[in-house]
Short mmCIF file of C-alpha atoms in Angstrom, two decimals:
data_model
loop_
_atom_site.label_atom_id
_atom_site.label_comp_id
_atom_site.label_asym_id
_atom_site.label_seq_id
_atom_site.Cartn_x
_atom_site.Cartn_y
_atom_site.Cartn_z
CA MET C 283 124.94 130.15 55.83
CA GLU C 284 125.97 128.14 53.03
CA ALA C 285 125.56 129.10 49.40
CA VAL C 286 124.43 125.72 48.84
CA ALA C 287 122.86 122.94 51.43
CA VAL C 288 121.94 119.93 50.05
CA GLU C 289 120.39 117.02 52.36
CA LEU C 290 119.42 113.56 51.72
CA LEU C 291 118.64 114.61 47.78
CA HIS C 292 117.06 111.52 45.54
CA LYS C 293 115.93 111.46 42.16
CA THR C 294 114.82 108.55 40.38
CA TYR C 295 113.80 107.96 36.65
CA GLY C 296 111.66 104.56 36.85
CA LYS C 297 113.49 101.92 38.71
CA THR C 298 116.95 103.88 38.16
CA SER C 299 118.28 106.17 41.15
CA ALA C 300 119.88 108.96 39.42
CA VAL C 301 120.34 111.01 43.03
CA GLU C 302 120.38 108.73 45.76
CA ASN C 303 120.18 110.49 49.23
CA LEU C 304 122.81 112.73 48.52
CA SER C 305 124.04 115.32 50.98
CA PHE C 306 126.85 117.90 50.74
CA THR C 307 127.45 121.45 51.59
CA VAL C 308 129.16 124.26 49.81
CA GLU C 309 130.83 127.64 51.27
CA PRO C 310 129.98 130.73 49.92
CA GLY C 311 133.22 132.12 47.37
CA SER C 312 134.50 128.38 47.24
CA LEU C 313 134.92 126.06 44.11
CA TYR C 314 133.49 122.88 45.13
CA GLY C 315 134.04 119.64 42.55
CA LEU C 316 131.49 116.92 41.61
CA ILE C 317 133.45 114.23 39.79
CA GLY C 318 132.53 111.16 38.37
CA PRO C 319 131.74 109.21 35.41
CA ASP C 320 128.74 109.51 32.87
CA GLY C 321 125.66 108.15 34.69
CA ALA C 322 126.86 109.61 37.67
CA GLY C 323 123.98 111.17 38.65
CA LYS C 324 126.10 114.87 38.23
CA THR C 325 123.87 116.91 35.62
CA THR C 326 120.65 115.73 37.38
CA PHE C 327 122.05 117.53 40.71
CA MET C 328 122.75 120.07 38.35
CA ARG C 329 119.26 120.42 36.87
CA ILE C 330 117.69 120.33 40.37
CA ALA C 331 119.60 123.27 41.54
CA ALA C 332 118.96 125.26 38.43
CA CYS C 333 115.17 124.78 39.10
CA LEU C 334 114.76 122.38 35.86
CA LEU C 335 113.61 119.31 37.69
CA LEU C 336 112.40 118.63 40.76
CA GLN C 337 113.50 116.27 43.48
CA ASP C 338 111.60 112.81 44.17
CA ALA C 339 112.85 113.34 48.51
CA GLY C 340 115.19 115.68 50.02
CA THR C 341 116.18 119.62 50.34
CA LEU C 342 118.49 121.50 48.23
CA LEU C 343 118.94 125.01 49.54
CA ILE C 344 120.56 127.59 47.74
CA GLU C 345 121.45 130.66 50.14
CA GLY C 346 118.78 129.53 51.88
CA LEU C 347 116.18 129.28 49.66
CA ASP C 348 114.36 125.88 48.44
CA THR C 349 114.69 124.97 44.77
CA ARG C 350 111.03 123.81 45.77
CA ARG C 351 109.39 126.55 46.42
CA ARG C 352 111.46 129.52 45.83
CA GLU C 353 112.51 129.44 42.16
CA LYS C 354 112.13 132.21 40.65
CA ASP C 355 114.37 134.06 43.48
CA ILE C 356 116.82 131.37 42.90
CA LYS C 357 116.94 131.75 39.21
CA SER C 358 117.87 135.62 39.65
CA ILE C 359 120.91 134.61 41.92
CA ILE C 360 122.25 131.48 40.09
CA GLY C 361 124.07 130.99 36.53
CA TYR C 362 123.43 127.46 35.11
CA MET C 363 125.39 126.28 32.34
CA PRO C 364 124.57 122.85 30.97
CA GLN C 365 126.78 120.80 29.22
CA ARG C 366 125.69 121.74 25.48
CA PHE C 367 124.50 125.45 26.17
CA SER C 368 122.12 127.23 24.02
CA LEU C 369 124.11 129.64 22.01
CA TYR C 370 122.46 131.02 18.91
CA PRO C 371 124.98 130.02 16.32
CA ASP C 372 123.42 132.55 13.36
CA LEU C 373 123.87 135.29 16.41
CA SER C 374 127.31 136.92 16.73
CA VAL C 375 129.44 137.62 20.16
CA ARG C 376 128.00 140.22 21.14
CA GLU C 377 124.52 139.73 19.53
CA ASN C 378 124.14 136.39 22.00
CA LEU C 379 125.21 138.44 24.57
CA VAL C 380 122.74 141.26 24.49
CA PHE C 381 120.29 138.69 23.92
CA PHE C 382 120.85 137.16 27.33
CA ALA C 383 121.16 140.20 29.32
CA ASP C 384 117.84 141.24 27.90
CA LEU C 385 116.48 137.73 28.85
CA PHE C 386 117.96 138.45 32.47
CA GLY C 387 116.54 141.92 32.79
CA VAL C 388 119.86 143.68 32.68
CA GLY C 389 119.43 147.62 31.92
CA ARG C 390 121.26 148.83 28.91
CA SER C 391 123.89 150.62 30.91
CA GLU C 392 124.68 147.85 33.38
CA ARG C 393 124.51 145.54 30.13
CA GLU C 394 126.92 147.69 28.22
CA LYS C 395 129.09 147.82 31.24
CA ARG C 396 128.84 143.64 32.11
CA ILE C 397 129.68 143.09 28.52
CA GLY C 398 133.06 145.11 28.75
CA GLN C 399 134.46 142.97 31.29
CA LEU C 400 133.05 140.00 30.03
CA LEU C 401 134.51 140.54 26.74
CA GLU C 402 138.06 141.54 28.65
CA PHE C 403 138.29 138.73 30.89
CA SER C 404 136.98 135.97 28.46
CA ARG C 405 139.59 137.50 25.70
CA LEU C 406 136.49 137.51 22.92
CA GLY C 407 136.94 140.97 22.50
CA PRO C 408 138.19 140.52 18.79
CA PHE C 409 135.74 138.49 17.75
CA LEU C 410 132.85 140.29 18.80
CA ASN C 411 131.13 140.16 15.53
CA ARG C 412 131.87 136.70 14.50
CA ARG C 413 129.04 134.67 14.16
CA ALA C 414 129.14 131.73 17.58
CA GLU C 415 129.15 128.84 14.64
CA ALA C 416 132.19 130.37 13.33
CA LEU C 417 134.01 129.94 16.71
CA SER C 418 136.17 127.33 17.71
CA GLY C 419 135.11 124.98 21.11
CA GLY C 420 137.13 126.61 23.58
CA MET C 421 135.40 130.41 22.67
CA LYS C 422 132.00 128.51 22.05
CA GLN C 423 132.69 127.97 25.80
CA LYS C 424 133.73 130.97 26.74
CA LEU C 425 131.03 132.70 24.94
CA ALA C 426 128.84 129.94 27.24
CA LEU C 427 130.00 130.93 30.03
CA SER C 428 129.99 134.77 29.63
CA CYS C 429 126.29 134.26 28.47
CA THR C 430 125.95 132.83 31.92
CA LEU C 431 127.39 135.88 33.86
CA ILE C 432 125.64 138.60 32.26
CA HIS C 433 123.24 138.85 35.17
CA THR C 434 126.09 138.69 37.85
CA PRO C 435 125.14 135.51 39.24
CA ARG C 436 126.07 134.62 43.15
CA VAL C 437 126.12 130.85 42.58
CA LEU C 438 127.45 129.35 39.60
CA PHE C 439 126.53 125.58 38.40
CA LEU C 440 128.83 124.50 35.50
CA ASP C 441 127.97 121.00 33.98
CA GLU C 442 131.08 119.90 32.42
CA PRO C 443 132.14 122.84 30.76
CA THR C 444 135.48 121.88 29.16
CA THR C 445 134.78 118.33 28.04
CA GLY C 446 135.71 117.92 24.26
CA VAL C 447 137.69 120.67 24.22
CA ASP C 448 141.33 121.29 23.99
CA PRO C 449 144.00 121.40 26.33
CA VAL C 450 144.82 125.23 25.92
CA SER C 451 141.58 126.31 25.99
CA ARG C 452 140.73 123.97 29.04
CA ARG C 453 143.72 126.12 31.17
CA GLU C 454 142.40 129.42 29.74
CA PHE C 455 138.94 128.48 30.84
CA TRP C 456 140.08 127.37 34.64
CA SER C 457 142.13 130.77 34.38
CA ILE C 458 138.93 132.30 33.77
CA LEU C 459 137.12 130.44 37.07
CA ALA C 460 139.96 131.41 39.07
CA ASP C 461 139.10 135.26 38.51
CA ILE C 462 135.36 134.52 38.91
CA ARG C 463 136.45 132.88 42.25
CA ARG C 464 138.19 135.92 43.60
CA ASN C 465 135.13 137.95 43.12
CA GLY C 466 133.43 136.09 45.43
CA THR C 467 131.19 134.21 43.12
CA THR C 468 130.47 130.59 44.74
CA ILE C 469 131.18 127.60 41.82
CA VAL C 470 130.05 123.77 41.67
CA VAL C 471 131.56 122.39 38.92
CA SER C 472 131.00 118.86 37.11
CA THR C 473 133.90 117.05 35.54
CA PRO C 474 135.49 113.88 34.54
CA TYR C 475 139.26 115.36 34.73
CA MET C 476 141.40 114.38 37.66
CA ASP C 477 143.51 117.30 37.18
CA GLU C 478 140.27 120.25 37.02
CA ALA C 479 139.23 118.15 40.39
CA GLU C 480 142.50 119.39 42.36
CA LYS C 481 141.87 123.16 41.08
CA CYS C 482 138.39 122.54 43.60
CA ASP C 483 138.73 123.39 47.32
CA ARG C 484 136.19 120.25 47.82
CA VAL C 485 135.05 117.42 46.07
CA GLY C 486 132.68 114.64 45.90
CA PHE C 487 133.33 111.69 44.03
CA MET C 488 129.91 110.31 42.47
CA MET C 489 128.80 106.86 41.61
CA ASN C 490 125.47 105.43 40.72
CA GLY C 491 123.83 108.90 41.97
CA ALA C 492 125.69 108.68 45.35
CA PHE C 493 128.66 110.49 46.96
CA VAL C 494 131.85 107.23 47.65
CA MET C 495 133.71 109.77 49.08
CA GLU C 496 134.10 113.27 50.08
CA GLY C 497 136.62 116.26 51.06
CA THR C 498 139.73 118.58 49.72
CA PRO C 499 142.03 117.40 47.30
CA ASP C 500 144.50 117.10 50.09
CA GLU C 501 143.25 114.93 52.23
CA ILE C 502 141.34 112.30 50.11
CA PRO C 503 144.34 111.09 49.39
CA LYS C 504 145.69 110.21 53.01
CA ARG C 505 142.52 108.58 53.60
CA PHE C 506 143.31 105.86 51.22
CA GLY C 507 144.63 103.45 53.81
CA ARG C 508 147.20 101.73 51.24
CA ASP C 509 150.05 102.08 49.10
CA ILE C 510 150.90 102.66 45.17
CA LEU C 511 153.72 101.17 43.40
CA SER C 512 154.38 102.00 39.88
CA VAL C 513 155.64 100.38 37.50
CA ARG C 514 157.15 101.03 33.64
CA ALA C 515 158.95 99.01 31.16
CA PRO C 516 158.84 98.40 27.80
CA GLY C 517 155.79 97.31 26.41
CA LEU C 518 154.57 96.61 29.94
CA VAL C 519 150.98 98.12 29.46
CA LYS C 520 150.06 95.94 26.95
CA ARG C 521 151.84 92.66 27.62
CA SER C 522 149.80 92.69 30.89
CA ARG C 523 146.54 92.75 30.18
CA GLY C 524 146.62 89.30 30.70
CA PHE C 525 148.35 88.78 33.51
CA ILE C 526 147.26 87.39 36.61
CA PHE C 527 148.91 89.26 39.51
CA PRO C 528 150.29 87.56 43.18
CA ASP C 529 147.64 88.21 45.82
CA CYS C 530 149.47 90.98 47.24
CA VAL C 531 148.38 93.50 44.49
CA LEU C 532 145.20 94.52 45.34
CA ASP C 533 143.87 96.55 41.71
CA VAL C 534 145.56 97.77 38.58
CA GLN C 535 145.09 100.69 36.88
CA THR C 536 146.79 101.71 33.54
CA PHE C 537 148.47 105.44 33.86
CA GLY C 538 150.08 106.28 30.47
CA ASP C 539 152.95 104.10 29.80
CA ARG C 540 152.83 102.72 33.25
CA LEU C 541 151.08 100.77 35.77
CA HIS C 542 149.76 101.62 39.00
CA LEU C 543 149.52 98.72 41.24
CA THR C 544 147.65 99.18 45.01
CA VAL C 545 149.30 97.21 47.81
CA ALA C 546 148.18 97.00 51.21
CA ASP C 547 152.52 97.44 52.16
CA ALA C 548 154.67 98.87 49.07
CA GLU C 549 158.00 97.92 50.85
CA LYS C 550 156.72 93.95 51.18
CA ALA C 551 154.94 93.93 48.13
CA LEU C 552 157.77 95.23 45.74
CA PRO C 553 160.19 92.10 45.68
CA THR C 554 157.06 90.23 44.98
CA VAL C 555 155.93 92.13 42.39
CA ARG C 556 159.28 92.49 40.60
CA SER C 557 159.81 88.84 41.17
CA PHE C 558 156.43 88.52 39.09
CA LEU C 559 157.25 90.66 36.18
CA MET C 560 160.77 89.19 35.49
CA GLN C 561 159.22 86.00 35.60
CA GLN C 562 156.92 87.44 33.14
CA GLY C 563 159.87 87.78 30.81
CA ILE C 564 159.30 91.53 31.42
CA LYS C 565 162.93 93.67 31.14
CA ASP C 566 164.13 97.05 32.11
CA LEU C 567 161.68 97.08 34.71
CA VAL C 568 161.38 100.46 37.09
CA ILE C 569 159.44 99.93 40.11
CA GLU C 570 158.88 102.59 43.05
CA ARG C 571 156.48 103.73 45.74
CA THR C 572 154.68 107.07 44.57
CA ASP C 573 152.13 108.88 46.14
CA THR C 574 148.35 108.51 46.06
CA SER C 575 147.05 110.40 43.70
CA MET C 576 143.06 111.82 43.35
CA GLU C 577 143.12 109.28 40.42
CA ASP C 578 144.13 106.54 42.21
CA VAL C 579 141.42 107.13 45.03
CA PHE C 580 138.78 107.63 42.44
CA MET C 581 139.54 104.66 40.38
CA ASP C 582 139.57 102.36 43.55
CA ARG C 583 136.48 103.93 44.74
CA MET C 584 134.55 103.34 41.47
CA ARG C 585 135.61 99.54 41.51
CA SER C 586 134.40 99.24 44.97
CA ARG C 587 131.54 100.54 44.53
CA ALA C 588 130.88 98.64 41.14
CA GLU C 589 131.24 95.44 43.43
CA THR C 590 129.20 96.56 46.10
CA VAL C 591 125.93 96.99 43.51
CA GLY C 592 127.24 94.54 41.37
CA VAL C 593 127.79 96.69 37.98
#
């Protein structure tokens, strides 16, 4: 039995489809990533999964339990961490953990055991008596996750848990998630970060409430069907904003100090691209074919979807 089974899930707000006929499954003990920009429908899906919002159509089963009919049973086996987790700023780390343990009905002896375990893997032990409002952004997220885990949920839903967190704290947070997963917990996480998407077993690219692509991080780039030329030169990114590239260039995306050009055939397109850029006065060019990344695919699918729906 799948840990999460979604079939033709649909939710609208007025005339806007927040989630549109979404279907996918999540295997027990796996890590599934929902990838997409703001407004893609990720948070709406998470709120339906957490039994905080009722869908208009379709089904969402968690370990075989229907979110529309088994809300109480589901809430006992899931953990949900929204984008803005409601920690109590005037309570200490320990007091927040105790509060959420009591909220979930965790017995005193089990509570102390769980708090000890959570403090150990979150590395919050030295800050046990510090008020939540005095914690750094990264430590607040670790505390929020610890509060979410206090009742040992079997399925964990995390809505963009590392947005706005510094890179070091992001790495530490994902290290914690790896430990949780090794213990058999199923995790569904939404994120706008491609490096986090690559850590997932499967990912679904969302835009305008629907999937534009779904699969494993390894197979998605292989299904792209096009080549990528990586181009860099001093001042290229800034100067290229007004360029009208040759027809062989299907798409242009900026990646740091270089451009990624999507082409049908890298070998055939490279001489044309080189000649065009030299005509624009670009010097010290370095052009090479590069492996297609998850971000290349995601940006291409976002563009195609936007053109289709007229965004």
